[in-house]
């Protein structure tokens, strides 16, 4: 583990985790630290503040084979990747979780609503305009992992994915659960969850017929089961907790919930009982 003022780096096998927060700096130094360390060093982009007053930002960056994930919160700013900063052609998938934002690439500017995601290519200049403090998730996936899964990847660049897209909803919740459980720190699980994330991104953008079938039976099922298990743990003290109430909350059929647990060699009732005993 390497530490410096405002940033901590942890290397766990083939996964590197960097955590950075402006809270470790004096108020007058926060934006400069965010621009220099997060922007120019870690992300290779320029950051321009929309207001330097009470500037706050924090981020967790994870890099592993097949995926780079950035999540955190940031004050109002413009994030600009100029051509001289380009050093990869990864697929970028960004979602503003709590506030509206603007995205610009290929000469087009899109006004993005809260919860909507934008698909971008790292091979061309782009910028994001974040008008106020808000939470975000940004994913980077090498093209070679996604191009076989998506019908027309080039046509997807600069296109938005609406917040009501079921795969996008599953993706953002799945990532949140994985982070809370620190699943990315477990080498035995990392390869599997990265594949699940690829599946969900492909479904959200528009997977090929064959890839969609695989994704629904792999990534989407895994993400849904994780979310259901989290709900069960959250609502353990409810006397009426049942497979029917959980199915209603997740807008699926009770039998489908039962099959998810059966795919792991257990049952809804057995999992519920084990959690209550714990």
Short mmCIF file of C-alpha atoms in Angstrom, two decimals:
data_model
loop_
_atom_site.label_atom_id
_atom_site.label_comp_id
_atom_site.label_asym_id
_atom_site.label_seq_id
_atom_site.Cartn_x
_atom_site.Cartn_y
_atom_site.Cartn_z
CA UNK A 1 0.00 0.00 0.00
CA UNK A 2 1.33 3.45 -0.97
CA UNK A 3 -0.03 6.61 0.65
CA UNK A 4 0.35 10.30 -0.09
CA UNK A 5 -1.50 13.38 1.04
CA UNK A 6 -5.03 13.05 -0.32
CA UNK A 7 -4.50 9.72 -2.08
CA UNK A 8 -4.04 6.06 -1.13
CA UNK A 9 -3.04 3.30 -3.55
CA UNK A 10 -3.59 -0.39 -2.80
CA UNK A 11 -2.36 -3.16 -5.09
CA UNK A 12 -4.11 -6.51 -4.73
CA UNK A 13 -2.84 -8.93 -7.34
CA UNK A 14 -4.00 -7.64 -10.72
CA UNK A 15 -6.33 -5.05 -9.16
CA UNK A 16 -5.16 -1.54 -8.26
CA UNK A 17 -7.33 0.70 -6.08
CA UNK A 18 -6.70 4.44 -5.71
CA UNK A 19 -8.73 6.56 -3.30
CA UNK A 20 -8.50 10.34 -3.44
CA UNK A 21 -10.30 13.06 -1.51
CA UNK A 22 -9.97 16.83 -1.46
CA UNK A 23 -10.97 16.72 2.22
CA UNK A 24 -7.29 16.08 2.96
CA UNK A 25 -6.37 19.55 1.66
CA UNK A 26 -6.94 23.07 2.88
CA UNK A 27 -10.00 24.63 1.16
CA UNK A 28 -7.89 26.94 -1.00
CA UNK A 29 -5.80 23.98 -2.24
CA UNK A 30 -8.61 21.54 -3.05
CA UNK A 31 -9.33 22.35 -6.66
CA UNK A 32 -5.65 22.46 -7.62
CA UNK A 33 -5.13 19.03 -6.02
CA UNK A 34 -8.16 17.58 -7.82
CA UNK A 35 -7.03 19.04 -11.16
CA UNK A 36 -3.40 17.93 -10.86
CA UNK A 37 -3.71 14.52 -9.18
CA UNK A 38 -7.09 13.22 -10.33
CA UNK A 39 -7.27 15.05 -13.66
CA UNK A 40 -3.81 15.29 -15.17
CA UNK A 41 -2.10 12.37 -13.40
CA UNK A 42 -4.77 9.70 -12.94
CA UNK A 43 -7.23 10.48 -15.76
CA UNK A 44 -5.25 12.52 -18.33
CA UNK A 45 -7.76 15.32 -18.74
CA UNK A 46 -8.15 19.02 -17.95
CA UNK A 47 -10.55 20.13 -15.24
CA UNK A 48 -12.00 23.64 -15.16
CA UNK A 49 -14.02 24.67 -12.10
CA UNK A 50 -17.40 26.31 -12.52
CA UNK A 51 -16.88 27.62 -9.01
CA UNK A 52 -13.84 27.25 -6.73
CA UNK A 53 -15.83 28.22 -3.64
CA UNK A 54 -16.19 25.25 -1.27
CA UNK A 55 -14.84 22.85 -3.89
CA UNK A 56 -15.21 19.19 -2.84
CA UNK A 57 -14.50 15.94 -4.64
CA UNK A 58 -13.66 12.37 -3.82
CA UNK A 59 -13.13 9.31 -5.98
CA UNK A 60 -12.34 5.63 -5.84
CA UNK A 61 -10.59 4.27 -8.92
CA UNK A 62 -10.26 0.54 -9.56
CA UNK A 63 -8.23 -0.89 -12.43
CA UNK A 64 -8.17 -4.57 -13.30
CA UNK A 65 -8.02 -6.68 -16.48
CA UNK A 66 -11.03 -5.82 -18.62
CA UNK A 67 -12.32 -2.94 -16.52
CA UNK A 68 -11.49 0.42 -14.99
CA UNK A 69 -14.11 1.84 -12.63
CA UNK A 70 -14.28 5.34 -11.19
CA UNK A 71 -16.94 6.29 -8.65
CA UNK A 72 -17.39 9.22 -6.30
CA UNK A 73 -18.75 12.74 -6.05
CA UNK A 74 -17.53 16.06 -7.41
CA UNK A 75 -18.35 19.75 -7.34
CA UNK A 76 -19.37 21.74 -10.42
CA UNK A 77 -16.66 21.44 -13.10
CA UNK A 78 -15.90 20.83 -16.77
CA UNK A 79 -13.87 17.69 -17.60
CA UNK A 80 -12.13 18.02 -20.95
CA UNK A 81 -10.06 15.33 -22.66
CA UNK A 82 -8.17 17.09 -25.44
CA UNK A 83 -6.63 15.18 -28.32
CA UNK A 84 -3.10 15.42 -26.88
CA UNK A 85 -4.30 13.50 -23.80
CA UNK A 86 -5.70 10.53 -25.73
CA UNK A 87 -3.80 7.30 -25.01
CA UNK A 88 -6.47 4.59 -25.41
CA UNK A 89 -9.59 3.70 -27.40
CA UNK A 90 -11.57 2.16 -24.53
CA UNK A 91 -15.34 2.34 -24.40
CA UNK A 92 -16.46 4.88 -21.78
CA UNK A 93 -19.78 4.46 -19.99
CA UNK A 94 -20.63 7.33 -17.62
CA UNK A 95 -23.70 7.79 -15.44
CA UNK A 96 -24.53 10.88 -13.38
CA UNK A 97 -26.34 9.33 -10.43
CA UNK A 98 -27.67 12.38 -8.60
CA UNK A 99 -27.62 15.39 -10.92
CA UNK A 100 -28.01 16.47 -14.54
CA UNK A 101 -24.92 17.00 -16.71
CA UNK A 102 -23.84 17.67 -20.29
CA UNK A 103 -21.77 15.40 -22.52
CA UNK A 104 -20.03 16.42 -25.75
CA UNK A 105 -18.34 14.32 -28.42
CA UNK A 106 -18.25 14.25 -32.24
CA UNK A 107 -19.52 17.84 -32.33
CA UNK A 108 -22.73 16.96 -30.48
CA UNK A 109 -23.74 18.12 -27.01
CA UNK A 110 -26.31 16.11 -25.09
CA UNK A 111 -28.21 17.37 -22.05
CA UNK A 112 -28.22 14.35 -19.75
CA UNK A 113 -30.81 13.94 -17.02
CA UNK A 114 -30.05 12.44 -13.61
CA UNK A 115 -29.59 8.69 -13.87
CA UNK A 116 -29.00 8.70 -17.63
CA UNK A 117 -25.75 7.25 -19.02
CA UNK A 118 -23.63 8.27 -22.00
CA UNK A 119 -21.53 5.98 -24.22
CA UNK A 120 -18.27 7.54 -25.44
CA UNK A 121 -15.03 6.46 -27.07
CA UNK A 122 -11.64 7.20 -25.55
CA UNK A 123 -10.22 7.54 -29.06
CA UNK A 124 -11.76 10.98 -29.65
CA UNK A 125 -11.81 14.25 -27.65
CA UNK A 126 -14.78 14.76 -25.34
CA UNK A 127 -15.93 16.79 -22.39
CA UNK A 128 -18.42 16.55 -19.54
CA UNK A 129 -19.97 19.57 -17.87
CA UNK A 130 -21.11 18.88 -14.31
CA UNK A 131 -23.19 21.86 -13.09
CA UNK A 132 -23.35 21.01 -9.38
CA UNK A 133 -22.08 18.64 -6.71
CA UNK A 134 -23.20 15.12 -7.54
CA UNK A 135 -22.36 11.42 -7.52
CA UNK A 136 -21.20 9.57 -10.61
CA UNK A 137 -19.94 6.25 -11.97
CA UNK A 138 -17.58 6.01 -14.93
CA UNK A 139 -16.63 2.69 -16.51
CA UNK A 140 -13.88 2.03 -19.06
CA UNK A 141 -13.77 -1.23 -20.97
CA UNK A 142 -11.28 -2.14 -23.74
CA UNK A 143 -13.01 -2.32 -27.12
CA UNK A 144 -12.03 -5.96 -27.66
CA UNK A 145 -14.25 -7.05 -24.77
CA UNK A 146 -17.40 -5.22 -25.87
CA UNK A 147 -17.29 -5.13 -29.68
CA UNK A 148 -18.28 -8.82 -30.04
CA UNK A 149 -21.23 -8.29 -27.68
CA UNK A 150 -22.83 -5.15 -29.16
CA UNK A 151 -24.70 -4.93 -32.45
CA UNK A 152 -23.06 -1.71 -33.71
CA UNK A 153 -20.64 -0.29 -31.18
CA UNK A 154 -19.49 2.62 -33.38
CA UNK A 155 -23.11 3.81 -33.73
CA UNK A 156 -23.50 3.79 -29.94
CA UNK A 157 -20.84 6.44 -29.30
CA UNK A 158 -22.36 9.76 -28.29
CA UNK A 159 -25.68 8.09 -27.54
CA UNK A 160 -27.51 8.23 -24.22
CA UNK A 161 -29.00 5.33 -22.27
CA UNK A 162 -32.15 6.41 -20.38
CA UNK A 163 -32.39 6.00 -16.63
CA UNK A 164 -35.37 3.66 -16.99
CA UNK A 165 -33.32 1.15 -19.01
CA UNK A 166 -33.58 -2.07 -16.91
CA UNK A 167 -30.00 -3.17 -17.63
CA UNK A 168 -28.65 0.25 -16.61
CA UNK A 169 -30.63 0.12 -13.37
CA UNK A 170 -29.27 -3.35 -12.64
CA UNK A 171 -25.73 -2.23 -13.52
CA UNK A 172 -25.64 0.77 -11.19
CA UNK A 173 -27.14 -1.18 -8.30
CA UNK A 174 -24.85 -4.16 -8.90
CA UNK A 175 -21.76 -1.96 -8.80
CA UNK A 176 -22.96 -0.30 -5.60
CA UNK A 177 -23.45 -3.70 -3.94
CA UNK A 178 -20.06 -4.95 -5.14
CA UNK A 179 -18.34 -1.87 -3.74
CA UNK A 180 -20.08 -2.10 -0.37
CA UNK A 181 -19.18 -5.78 -0.09
CA UNK A 182 -15.62 -5.06 -1.32
CA UNK A 183 -16.06 -7.87 -3.84
CA UNK A 184 -13.47 -6.43 -6.22
CA UNK A 185 -10.86 -7.18 -3.57
CA UNK A 186 -11.49 -10.94 -3.83
CA UNK A 187 -9.35 -12.39 -6.67
CA UNK A 188 -11.55 -15.50 -7.02
CA UNK A 189 -14.61 -13.34 -7.78
CA UNK A 190 -13.05 -10.53 -9.80
CA UNK A 191 -13.01 -12.20 -13.23
CA UNK A 192 -16.62 -13.29 -12.84
CA UNK A 193 -18.01 -9.91 -11.79
CA UNK A 194 -16.07 -8.12 -14.55
CA UNK A 195 -17.77 -10.44 -17.08
CA UNK A 196 -21.14 -9.65 -15.46
CA UNK A 197 -20.47 -5.92 -15.86
CA UNK A 198 -19.58 -6.44 -19.53
CA UNK A 199 -22.89 -8.28 -19.96
CA UNK A 200 -24.92 -5.49 -18.36
CA UNK A 201 -23.20 -2.76 -20.37
CA UNK A 202 -23.90 -4.71 -23.57
CA UNK A 203 -27.56 -5.17 -22.63
CA UNK A 204 -27.89 -1.47 -21.80
CA UNK A 205 -26.34 -0.37 -25.11
CA UNK A 206 -27.84 -3.05 -27.35
CA UNK A 207 -26.40 -6.56 -27.37
CA UNK A 208 -26.37 -8.93 -30.31
CA UNK A 209 -28.98 -11.68 -30.12
CA UNK A 210 -26.51 -14.35 -29.02
CA UNK A 211 -24.73 -12.04 -26.55
CA UNK A 212 -28.05 -10.90 -25.11
CA UNK A 213 -29.05 -14.48 -24.40
CA UNK A 214 -25.74 -15.15 -22.66
CA UNK A 215 -25.91 -11.85 -20.75
CA UNK A 216 -29.43 -12.46 -19.48
CA UNK A 217 -28.40 -15.87 -18.19
CA UNK A 218 -25.11 -14.68 -16.69
CA UNK A 219 -24.62 -10.99 -15.89
CA UNK A 220 -28.25 -9.98 -15.49
CA UNK A 221 -29.14 -13.02 -13.37
CA UNK A 222 -26.11 -12.49 -11.12
CA UNK A 223 -26.88 -8.79 -10.64
CA UNK A 224 -30.55 -9.48 -9.92
CA UNK A 225 -29.72 -12.19 -7.40
CA UNK A 226 -27.26 -9.90 -5.62
CA UNK A 227 -29.91 -7.17 -5.41
CA UNK A 228 -32.52 -9.62 -4.11
CA UNK A 229 -30.16 -10.93 -1.43
CA UNK A 230 -29.42 -7.37 -0.34
CA UNK A 231 -33.15 -6.67 -0.03
CA UNK A 232 -33.68 -9.79 2.04
CA UNK A 233 -30.93 -8.74 4.46
CA UNK A 234 -32.36 -5.21 4.63
CA UNK A 235 -35.91 -6.40 5.40
CA UNK A 236 -35.13 -9.34 7.71
CA UNK A 237 -37.17 -7.86 10.54
CA UNK A 238 -40.37 -7.74 8.46
CA UNK A 239 -42.72 -10.58 9.51
CA UNK A 240 -44.37 -10.74 6.07
CA UNK A 241 -41.11 -11.13 4.15
CA UNK A 242 -41.67 -13.81 1.53
CA UNK A 243 -40.72 -14.77 -1.99
CA UNK A 244 -43.93 -13.06 -3.17
CA UNK A 245 -43.11 -9.71 -1.52
CA UNK A 246 -39.54 -9.78 -2.85
CA UNK A 247 -40.79 -10.67 -6.34
CA UNK A 248 -43.22 -7.76 -6.24
CA UNK A 249 -40.46 -5.34 -5.19
CA UNK A 250 -38.30 -6.47 -8.11
CA UNK A 251 -41.17 -6.69 -10.60
CA UNK A 252 -40.60 -10.35 -11.45
CA UNK A 253 -42.54 -13.57 -10.93
CA UNK A 254 -42.07 -15.48 -7.62
CA UNK A 255 -41.06 -18.62 -9.52
CA UNK A 256 -38.28 -16.66 -11.24
CA UNK A 257 -36.91 -15.63 -7.83
CA UNK A 258 -36.99 -19.24 -6.71
CA UNK A 259 -35.10 -20.33 -9.82
CA UNK A 260 -32.37 -17.77 -9.15
CA UNK A 261 -31.69 -19.36 -5.78
CA UNK A 262 -31.96 -22.88 -7.22
CA UNK A 263 -29.22 -21.97 -9.72
CA UNK A 264 -26.91 -21.59 -6.70
CA UNK A 265 -27.99 -24.91 -5.21
CA UNK A 266 -30.17 -23.41 -2.49
CA UNK A 267 -33.68 -21.99 -2.00
CA UNK A 268 -35.20 -18.65 -1.05
CA UNK A 269 -36.43 -20.12 2.25
CA UNK A 270 -33.04 -21.60 3.14
CA UNK A 271 -31.25 -18.31 2.44
CA UNK A 272 -33.81 -16.35 4.47
CA UNK A 273 -33.54 -18.75 7.39
CA UNK A 274 -29.72 -18.65 7.34
CA UNK A 275 -29.74 -14.84 7.41
CA UNK A 276 -32.17 -14.74 10.32
CA UNK A 277 -30.10 -17.29 12.24
CA UNK A 278 -26.98 -15.20 11.66
#
